[in-house]
């Protein structure tokens, strides 16, 4: 009987031997990752829904989309480590996943290298990771390692996994570093749950998040955010490569096990460059002492790295809870809300429920209320059908409640600033954002929202160094990357913008920034491809009108014709007026105002789109109607108080001009 084999891009997958190779070299995939890749290959080129994946890969288990998403990330990381330069798995928003490379079923002769098919290299038989999935067996193995550790104190057998596959080093060391003199940067990788329970996965991930949060309150220490460090969950890359990509000197990893009301956390701090162990320890406590465990780990890491708490930002413990169930729900909500870029509004709604349940269990749990505020604020950004003002009012109530509980919370202050900005009060929002920074904000979401307001108001040159510093610490954070790329475009650096955007998944804001960079560079084909069917702020840009938009740049004599075509498209009801309005703003055309679009209730009611500040928008900015829009938003009052942006200046006591 012929073996089931697939050529997937440059990968060769053999279902019979459960092997994957790339150009003849083995690619190590744990069984679950192999099963996911095989399922996608069997259905290629079709989309595989999350329901199908649950049935075919996780048959008989109850999981959520977060579990599937994490497994997809693990497969992507493994393929990147094997040399695959592009993402083989594409996200189909709101539906599922598909393979983004050509897939062909081949015979087993090609798979074992005996065939004559051109391009098929010999695939040596290499055993895959056969780690048992049974949680009890894994726990027994882990306990045995602990016993061995006690017998050989000081050796490097305390080699806890940072994920399902062990991190490899160029040469294994047998003794901890003895000459370590401290470091100023660290990444905390997701802790590995010993059990396959979904709750334990959230719990283990949440402990790592909490350690990151707490370490962020130490002065002189750069801490990679979860958005970046969690990309390496289950990574097979050498520590040096992980450290290079995250821009850090040290890596903290480990494992978590919960059993019979107790929690055992094992941690290992490594030097990223050499892979050598700097420090390792084991913590065994009652489950309700998890906060003490986190304190002990943070204090020990800080001592080893030789850093001190930042008195300005406190220690981060005021906002926590003594209720372990509320805490677990909060951690679950954090994991859910981070999936919004790839999955849309659904994980935000799930996070809202998790945060609400956590707050009900402990009404004084500050960070649960901050989570409620963030999720409520994000709902109208991902669901245009909801009542925007109602959700912003809910978000504001939660943020203010959190501040009543903890007036010095930088996170709550930053979320409130974003809410106030969306409600149309830039003066008050800017003041709140500045206060959040003074309180020591480390939340990349708050920085992203701050950057959105600053860019909307025309500040981007001064924003660049701030975003570059933040992105250096958080190089895989897609929201920060988009903010940085936008500022690079406005500052005349589109090549650098495309470098930042190049490693990201495709989503609307990313593709719009890439399209604008392509317009700056005169790459008309790339711009067309990115803009066709793109969802702008208030709707989809149809293919024909995307091509017209690019034509206005590629063929300047046709610009007036293109502008008129957009206006007539609205009159013929082929194009939504707000979509045409934004498209004309992207073109820098004052004809946008000829549409007389109703901005009340839209995204544009309280904020300028950053597109108005592009280099080619001089005619738009000189239009009297643009000046009226600026005054209606109150931006000119802010500029007079805090300084004029790059493209505007005062022309008298009560007048100004933008060029």
XYZ file of C-alpha atoms in Angstrom:
659
model
C 0.000 0.000 0.000
C 1.370 3.427 -0.967
C 2.388 5.704 1.890
C 0.572 9.041 2.217
C 3.158 11.741 1.384
C 2.935 15.456 0.559
C 5.288 17.999 -0.987
C 4.518 21.229 0.912
C 6.584 23.998 -0.624
C 10.115 22.798 0.073
C 8.953 20.421 2.790
C 8.374 16.712 2.317
C 5.888 15.148 4.755
C 5.629 11.373 5.116
C 2.511 10.345 7.045
C 3.653 6.727 7.283
C 6.983 7.360 9.005
C 5.769 10.633 10.561
C 8.780 12.484 9.200
C 9.158 15.986 7.804
C 12.226 17.075 5.867
C 13.300 20.261 4.120
C 15.705 19.763 1.217
C 16.633 16.429 2.755
C 17.286 17.819 6.242
C 15.040 16.669 9.093
C 12.536 19.075 10.626
C 11.703 18.119 14.205
C 7.987 18.393 14.972
C 6.268 17.019 18.077
C 3.370 14.643 17.288
C 0.627 17.254 17.755
C 2.413 19.740 15.489
C 2.931 17.002 12.895
C -0.771 16.137 13.021
C -1.723 19.796 12.494
C 0.552 20.119 9.448
C -0.732 16.834 8.017
C -4.366 17.930 8.434
C -3.706 21.208 6.615
C -1.930 19.322 3.810
C -4.817 16.889 3.393
C -7.264 19.767 2.910
C -5.002 22.031 0.817
C -5.580 24.391 -0.863
C -8.835 24.785 1.067
C -9.273 26.590 4.350
C -9.513 24.313 7.394
C -11.930 25.724 9.953
C -11.134 25.753 13.646
C -13.994 23.276 14.155
C -12.384 20.870 11.670
C -9.019 21.191 13.400
C -10.608 20.510 16.778
C -12.200 17.350 15.370
C -9.236 16.025 13.369
C -6.232 17.070 15.480
C -7.653 17.280 19.007
C -10.329 14.601 18.634
C -12.192 14.001 21.897
C -10.665 16.994 23.699
C -12.391 20.275 24.592
C -10.161 23.172 23.516
C -10.561 26.796 22.461
C -9.151 28.787 19.564
C -6.247 29.930 21.700
C -4.944 26.351 21.916
C -5.096 26.028 18.125
C -3.450 29.412 17.618
C -0.587 28.512 19.971
C -0.003 25.245 18.134
C 0.089 27.093 14.799
C 2.721 29.424 16.274
C 4.770 26.411 17.391
C 4.672 24.911 13.883
C 5.643 28.238 12.316
C 8.551 28.627 14.714
C 9.768 25.103 13.984
C 9.604 25.707 10.232
C 11.426 29.038 10.556
C 14.116 27.325 12.604
C 14.459 24.802 9.776
C 15.108 27.615 7.285
C 11.634 28.339 5.908
C 11.726 32.076 5.234
C 7.987 32.626 4.726
C 5.047 31.593 6.866
C 3.703 28.296 5.524
C 0.438 28.670 7.449
C -1.899 31.580 6.722
C -4.656 32.833 9.016
C -8.074 33.266 7.415
C -9.631 35.766 9.767
C -12.749 34.537 11.518
C -12.615 31.120 9.810
C -9.472 29.069 10.300
C -6.150 28.331 8.617
C -4.735 27.167 5.289
C -1.342 26.348 3.837
C 0.064 29.362 1.981
C 2.435 27.367 -0.282
C 1.802 24.867 -3.079
C 0.880 21.372 -1.862
C 1.090 18.197 -3.959
C 0.506 14.592 -2.973
C 3.496 12.481 -4.044
C 4.245 8.774 -3.990
C 6.316 7.124 -1.306
C 9.195 6.547 -3.709
C 9.720 10.293 -3.838
C 9.316 10.466 -0.104
C 12.094 7.961 0.631
C 14.377 9.492 -1.956
C 14.308 6.512 -4.380
C 12.138 8.260 -6.921
C 13.431 10.356 -9.783
C 11.167 13.346 -9.193
C 13.114 16.522 -9.784
C 13.637 18.571 -6.641
C 12.992 15.744 -4.167
C 15.998 15.289 -1.924
C 16.714 12.179 0.091
C 14.928 12.281 3.404
C 16.890 10.485 6.110
C 14.837 8.655 8.729
C 14.981 10.750 11.871
C 12.899 9.978 14.934
C 10.507 12.730 15.909
C 10.056 14.050 19.440
C 8.328 11.135 21.126
C 7.702 12.801 24.471
C 4.645 11.072 26.015
C 1.490 13.154 26.037
C 0.175 11.483 29.190
C 0.447 14.096 31.947
C 1.078 11.553 34.723
C 4.017 10.000 32.901
C 5.504 13.408 32.152
C 5.142 14.368 35.809
C 6.961 11.184 36.912
C 9.785 11.971 34.528
C 9.921 15.546 35.810
C 9.989 14.350 39.420
C 12.868 12.020 38.598
C 14.816 14.933 37.157
C 14.256 16.848 40.405
C 15.667 13.923 42.406
C 18.701 13.805 40.146
C 19.123 17.549 40.577
C 19.300 17.155 44.342
C 22.111 14.650 43.908
C 24.164 16.763 41.578
C 23.800 20.317 42.866
C 25.775 22.740 40.750
C 25.619 20.800 37.487
C 23.689 21.841 34.425
C 21.233 18.932 34.545
C 18.723 21.586 35.612
C 18.009 22.087 31.924
C 14.304 22.937 32.048
C 12.566 23.150 28.746
C 11.485 26.551 27.544
C 8.782 24.779 25.543
C 7.889 21.399 24.070
C 11.307 21.152 22.414
C 14.483 21.769 24.408
C 16.490 24.861 23.532
C 19.704 23.800 21.900
C 23.117 25.305 22.529
C 26.218 25.233 20.415
C 28.050 23.238 23.097
C 26.328 21.969 26.246
C 27.855 23.349 29.421
C 28.163 21.256 32.550
C 28.467 23.986 35.156
C 26.679 27.254 35.894
C 28.430 30.471 34.992
C 30.797 31.524 37.732
C 31.879 34.861 36.299
C 28.447 36.388 35.589
C 28.459 40.095 36.461
C 24.853 41.098 35.763
C 22.794 42.076 32.737
C 20.409 44.831 31.692
C 17.985 42.870 29.484
C 15.868 39.732 29.798
C 13.120 37.796 28.036
C 10.765 35.597 30.029
C 9.631 32.720 27.836
C 6.295 30.945 28.414
C 6.549 28.430 31.218
C 5.643 24.909 30.145
C 2.645 23.304 31.884
C 3.328 19.693 32.776
C -0.347 18.879 32.224
C -2.290 19.273 28.962
C -5.186 20.937 30.816
C -6.328 24.177 29.172
C -6.566 25.828 32.593
C -2.969 24.866 33.386
C -1.826 26.307 30.049
C -3.379 29.666 30.896
C -1.981 29.447 34.424
C 1.577 28.700 33.280
C 1.468 31.430 30.639
C 0.030 33.830 33.195
C 2.842 33.251 35.672
C 5.318 34.239 32.962
C 3.216 37.342 32.205
C 3.188 38.298 35.878
C 6.964 37.886 36.153
C 7.348 40.106 33.072
C 5.006 42.673 34.618
C 6.914 42.698 37.893
C 10.368 42.828 36.283
C 9.171 45.829 34.290
C 9.230 47.795 37.555
C 13.015 47.518 37.868
C 15.086 50.482 36.711
C 17.780 49.869 34.135
C 16.285 46.532 33.061
C 14.872 46.057 29.563
C 12.192 43.344 29.556
C 10.809 41.865 26.335
C 7.012 41.947 26.313
C 4.869 38.794 26.082
C 3.885 39.727 22.520
C 7.493 39.075 21.500
C 8.863 36.520 23.948
C 5.802 34.247 23.724
C 6.436 33.812 19.999
C 9.180 31.415 21.074
C 6.920 29.019 22.909
C 8.259 25.585 22.077
C 11.043 27.096 19.992
C 13.875 24.877 18.805
C 16.229 27.751 18.005
C 19.502 28.030 19.922
C 19.453 30.437 22.833
C 21.813 32.750 20.968
C 19.319 33.093 18.105
C 16.404 33.749 20.474
C 18.471 36.332 22.332
C 19.470 37.992 19.057
C 15.911 38.222 17.744
C 14.595 39.578 21.042
C 17.615 41.816 21.640
C 18.254 40.493 25.163
C 21.197 39.093 27.094
C 19.366 36.589 29.307
C 16.438 34.174 29.036
C 14.226 32.876 31.839
C 12.282 29.668 31.233
C 10.882 26.737 33.144
C 7.854 24.599 33.884
C 4.756 24.590 36.100
C 2.846 21.709 37.673
C -0.369 21.919 39.719
C -1.498 18.885 41.668
C -3.574 18.286 44.793
C -3.668 21.950 45.780
C 0.068 22.476 45.379
C 2.095 24.227 42.707
C 5.636 23.389 41.656
C 7.512 25.931 39.544
C 10.945 25.193 38.144
C 12.954 28.028 36.651
C 16.248 28.431 34.865
C 17.994 31.693 33.940
C 20.401 31.381 31.031
C 22.976 33.518 29.321
C 21.554 33.936 25.818
C 24.884 34.104 24.014
C 26.399 30.917 25.451
C 23.315 29.022 26.597
C 24.937 28.454 29.975
C 22.858 28.339 33.130
C 23.281 31.368 35.389
C 20.827 30.295 38.089
C 18.124 27.682 38.579
C 15.703 26.780 41.359
C 12.600 24.805 42.303
C 9.586 26.197 44.205
C 7.036 23.888 45.860
C 4.182 25.726 47.653
C 0.453 25.514 48.324
C -1.424 26.808 45.275
C -2.697 29.891 47.110
C 0.913 31.002 47.650
C 1.544 31.505 43.922
C 2.046 35.221 44.486
C 4.814 34.491 46.988
C 6.423 32.180 44.429
C 6.310 34.953 41.822
C 7.803 37.403 44.317
C 10.620 34.990 45.113
C 11.428 34.388 41.436
C 11.385 38.097 40.601
C 13.507 39.026 43.599
C 16.022 36.285 42.827
C 16.284 37.232 39.141
C 16.705 40.905 40.064
C 19.435 39.992 42.535
C 21.301 37.874 39.982
C 20.987 40.545 37.284
C 21.956 43.228 39.829
C 19.043 45.596 39.217
C 16.911 47.566 41.682
C 13.179 48.447 41.802
C 12.106 51.680 40.164
C 10.633 53.693 43.040
C 8.622 55.751 40.552
C 6.514 52.786 39.433
C 6.134 50.781 42.644
C 6.446 47.013 42.608
C 3.284 46.033 40.721
C 1.675 44.011 43.549
C -1.055 46.480 44.552
C -3.196 45.479 41.574
C -3.255 41.731 42.229
C -5.652 39.462 44.140
C -5.596 36.778 46.797
C -8.299 34.783 45.010
C -6.601 32.083 42.919
C -9.712 31.455 40.787
C -10.083 35.167 39.996
C -6.398 35.307 39.165
C -6.647 32.335 36.787
C -9.616 33.958 35.010
C -7.668 37.189 34.656
C -4.724 35.295 33.116
C -7.132 33.588 30.714
C -8.528 36.979 29.674
C -5.038 38.330 29.006
C -4.257 35.397 26.736
C -7.572 35.780 24.908
C -7.301 39.513 24.265
C -3.837 39.105 22.747
C -5.359 37.035 19.916
C -7.447 39.911 18.556
C -5.153 40.805 15.641
C -5.439 37.386 14.019
C -8.958 36.438 15.161
C -10.905 39.706 15.391
C -13.634 40.526 17.885
C -14.420 37.023 19.204
C -11.395 36.671 21.543
C -12.062 40.202 22.828
C -15.592 39.151 23.802
C -14.239 36.011 25.478
C -11.690 38.133 27.359
C -14.459 40.498 28.455
C -16.289 37.567 30.071
C -13.120 36.288 31.748
C -12.304 39.709 33.210
C -15.923 40.221 34.314
C -15.964 36.854 36.081
C -12.655 37.637 37.768
C -13.986 41.002 38.995
C -17.120 39.331 40.369
C -15.009 36.905 42.388
C -12.860 39.744 43.739
C -14.418 43.217 43.279
C -11.155 44.823 44.480
C -8.986 43.111 41.848
C -7.602 46.196 40.079
C -6.198 44.479 37.027
C -9.459 42.648 36.358
C -11.143 46.055 36.076
C -8.299 47.303 33.851
C -8.888 44.260 31.648
C -12.609 45.064 31.519
C -11.789 48.630 30.492
C -9.388 47.492 27.750
C -11.761 44.889 26.319
C -14.734 47.280 26.369
C -12.601 49.923 24.652
C -11.550 47.475 21.919
C -14.991 46.014 21.136
C -16.139 48.906 18.866
C -12.777 48.846 17.057
C -13.451 45.276 15.929
C -17.245 45.348 15.594
C -18.677 48.309 13.692
C -22.264 47.247 14.470
C -22.131 47.999 18.200
C -23.005 51.304 19.857
C -19.573 52.913 20.061
C -20.489 55.551 22.654
C -22.092 52.956 24.932
C -19.011 50.728 24.900
C -16.669 53.660 25.493
C -18.822 54.701 28.460
C -18.545 51.172 29.878
C -14.788 51.226 29.340
C -14.463 54.584 31.081
C -16.474 53.378 34.094
C -14.199 50.341 34.508
C -11.007 52.388 34.133
C -12.177 54.952 36.689
C -13.166 52.189 39.113
C -9.667 50.720 38.784
C -8.170 54.154 39.497
C -10.398 54.548 42.543
C -8.863 51.312 43.842
C -5.299 52.248 42.818
C -4.787 55.936 41.850
C -1.145 55.272 40.917
C -1.906 52.560 38.327
C -0.057 53.433 35.114
C -2.038 50.799 33.174
C -5.432 52.144 34.263
C -4.331 55.715 33.534
C -3.119 54.729 30.065
C -6.322 52.872 29.194
C -8.395 55.835 30.395
C -6.274 58.106 28.182
C -7.059 55.954 25.138
C -10.767 56.006 25.975
C -10.829 59.797 26.446
C -8.958 60.204 23.157
C -11.626 58.178 21.346
C -14.317 60.297 23.012
C -12.868 63.416 21.369
C -10.892 65.192 24.101
C -7.274 65.253 22.876
C -6.164 67.784 25.493
C -7.270 65.630 28.408
C -6.129 62.421 26.701
C -2.619 63.767 26.120
C -2.382 64.797 29.760
C -3.440 61.315 30.887
C -0.981 59.615 28.527
C 1.811 61.791 29.908
C 0.784 60.892 33.454
C 0.829 57.187 32.551
C 4.390 57.610 31.289
C 5.356 59.467 34.483
C 3.905 56.583 36.511
C 6.225 54.209 34.665
C 3.895 52.650 32.084
C 5.361 49.516 30.497
C 2.215 48.366 28.679
C 2.906 48.274 24.898
C -0.833 48.625 24.188
C -0.861 51.983 25.987
C 2.219 53.113 24.068
C 0.562 52.073 20.804
C -2.616 54.021 21.651
C -0.510 57.024 22.661
C 1.343 56.810 19.353
C -1.962 56.695 17.443
C -3.083 59.964 19.048
C 0.306 61.634 18.549
C 0.416 60.619 14.865
C -3.163 61.770 14.341
C -2.146 65.175 15.713
C 0.827 65.425 13.351
C 3.651 64.486 15.713
C 5.849 61.803 14.194
C 9.467 63.017 14.006
C 9.719 63.262 17.795
C 7.798 60.010 18.161
C 10.349 57.990 16.189
C 13.035 57.541 18.885
C 10.424 56.579 21.481
C 8.895 53.939 19.198
C 12.303 52.692 18.073
C 13.357 52.152 21.696
C 10.084 50.359 22.490
C 10.278 48.219 19.349
C 13.862 47.266 20.139
C 12.569 45.725 23.385
C 9.481 44.262 21.728
C 10.487 43.404 18.140
C 7.636 40.962 17.493
C 4.840 43.224 18.751
C 2.752 43.853 15.648
C 0.889 46.887 16.982
C 4.115 48.647 17.965
C 5.588 47.647 14.622
C 2.701 49.269 12.752
C 3.032 52.471 14.791
C 6.762 52.580 14.085
C 6.276 51.841 10.375
C 3.739 54.669 10.098
C 6.136 57.146 11.671
C 8.923 55.947 9.365
C 6.676 56.523 6.335
C 5.830 60.068 7.473
C 9.512 60.747 8.114
C 10.495 59.752 4.577
C 11.913 56.314 5.417
C 9.596 53.875 3.573
C 12.341 51.277 3.023
C 12.848 51.013 6.776
C 9.065 50.846 7.237
C 8.851 47.813 4.933
C 11.644 46.094 6.860
C 9.618 46.459 10.082
C 6.408 45.275 8.393
C 8.039 42.428 6.490
C 8.014 39.881 9.305
C 4.381 40.391 10.297
C 1.254 38.459 9.467
C -1.102 40.193 7.054
C -3.831 42.255 8.716
C -5.564 45.446 7.627
C -3.462 48.074 9.373
C -0.215 46.351 8.497
C -1.196 46.079 4.820
C -2.254 49.737 4.660
C 1.122 50.853 6.055
C 2.917 48.587 3.578
C 0.793 49.949 0.706
C 1.657 53.540 1.669
C 5.371 52.653 1.828
C 5.020 51.119 -1.649
C 3.394 54.342 -2.917
C 6.319 56.343 -1.537
C 8.744 54.012 -3.347
C 6.809 53.933 -6.621
C 6.166 50.173 -6.413
C 2.731 50.371 -8.018
C 2.181 46.609 -8.360
C 2.826 46.014 -4.661
C 0.546 48.913 -3.708
C -2.299 47.557 -5.880
C -1.951 44.069 -4.461
C -2.088 45.339 -0.875
C -4.972 47.786 -1.377
C -7.334 45.539 -3.327
C -10.208 44.574 -1.058
C -8.470 46.114 1.965
C -10.695 46.999 4.916
C -10.145 50.685 5.656
C -11.439 52.346 8.834
C -15.089 52.330 7.735
C -15.358 49.635 5.079
C -13.793 47.677 2.226
C -12.012 49.387 -0.673
C -13.260 47.590 -3.846
C -10.647 46.270 -6.262
C -11.520 48.716 -9.063
C -11.201 51.717 -6.761
C -7.965 50.406 -5.245
C -6.526 50.340 -8.769
C -7.793 53.878 -9.366
C -6.146 55.103 -6.163
C -2.770 53.739 -7.274
C -3.284 55.199 -10.758
C -3.493 58.683 -9.219
C 0.122 58.227 -8.080
C 1.439 56.228 -11.026
C -0.053 58.568 -13.636
C -0.329 62.136 -12.214
C -2.123 63.584 -15.285
C -4.998 61.196 -14.496
C -5.268 62.363 -10.876
C -8.211 64.723 -11.434
C -10.074 61.976 -13.309
C -9.463 59.545 -10.434
C -10.700 62.033 -7.825
C -13.885 62.615 -9.809
C -14.367 58.847 -10.217
C -14.416 58.431 -6.429
C -16.985 61.227 -6.019
C -19.193 59.760 -8.761
C -18.802 56.265 -7.273
C -20.436 57.528 -4.101
C -23.231 59.202 -6.062
C -23.863 55.924 -7.932
C -23.847 54.074 -4.591
C -20.983 51.870 -5.752
C -18.824 53.093 -2.905
C -19.518 53.973 0.715
C -19.042 57.688 1.288
C -16.738 57.187 4.295
C -14.590 54.698 2.355
C -14.272 57.195 -0.487
C -13.581 59.947 2.070
C -10.644 58.014 3.544
C -9.311 56.965 0.150
C -9.258 60.589 -1.024
C -7.496 61.580 2.212
C -4.865 58.922 1.519
C -4.414 60.525 -1.916
C -4.061 63.947 -0.244
C -7.066 65.268 -2.163
C -9.299 68.091 -0.841
C -12.081 66.530 -2.935
C -12.681 64.389 0.175
C -14.567 67.365 1.625
C -16.773 67.621 -1.491
C -18.438 64.376 -0.402
C -19.869 66.125 2.681
C -19.751 62.763 4.433
C -21.433 62.566 7.836
C -18.615 61.986 10.329
C -20.817 61.837 13.442
C -20.657 58.370 14.936
C -17.765 57.339 12.697
C -14.098 56.751 13.503
C -13.391 60.234 12.094
C -15.706 62.071 14.481
C -13.048 62.610 17.135
C -9.752 62.011 15.347
C -7.869 62.859 12.165
C -6.671 59.839 10.213
C -2.885 59.872 10.076
C -3.102 59.748 6.259
C -3.623 63.527 6.143
C 0.057 64.074 7.064
C 1.683 62.337 4.091
C 4.222 64.348 2.113
C 1.930 64.581 -0.908
C -1.012 66.046 1.060
C -0.041 69.736 0.923
C -3.087 70.760 -1.147
C -5.379 68.961 1.303
C -3.798 70.611 4.346
C -4.053 74.095 2.800
C -7.791 73.738 2.215
C -9.935 75.942 4.491
C -12.162 72.959 5.286
C -9.170 71.078 6.666
C -8.448 73.997 8.986
C -12.082 73.945 10.119
C -11.791 70.222 10.881
C -8.667 70.860 12.966
C -10.481 73.539 14.975
C -13.558 71.371 15.497
C -11.316 68.665 16.979
C -9.525 71.160 19.232
C -6.100 70.198 17.896
C -5.035 73.819 17.412
C -5.621 74.519 21.122
C -3.394 71.613 22.017
C -0.685 72.745 19.573
C -0.626 76.253 21.035
C -0.208 74.832 24.545
C 2.243 71.984 23.916
C 4.026 72.816 20.663
C 3.329 72.766 16.950
C 3.605 69.549 14.902
C 5.973 68.999 12.015
C 3.716 70.275 9.223
C 1.852 73.155 10.942
C 2.796 76.545 12.406
C 1.056 79.608 13.914
C 0.458 82.654 11.708
C -0.918 84.952 14.400
C -2.610 84.916 17.768
C -5.675 83.064 16.481
C -4.597 81.596 13.165
C -2.328 78.879 11.824
C -1.442 77.093 8.616
C -0.498 73.539 7.694
C 1.690 72.751 4.709
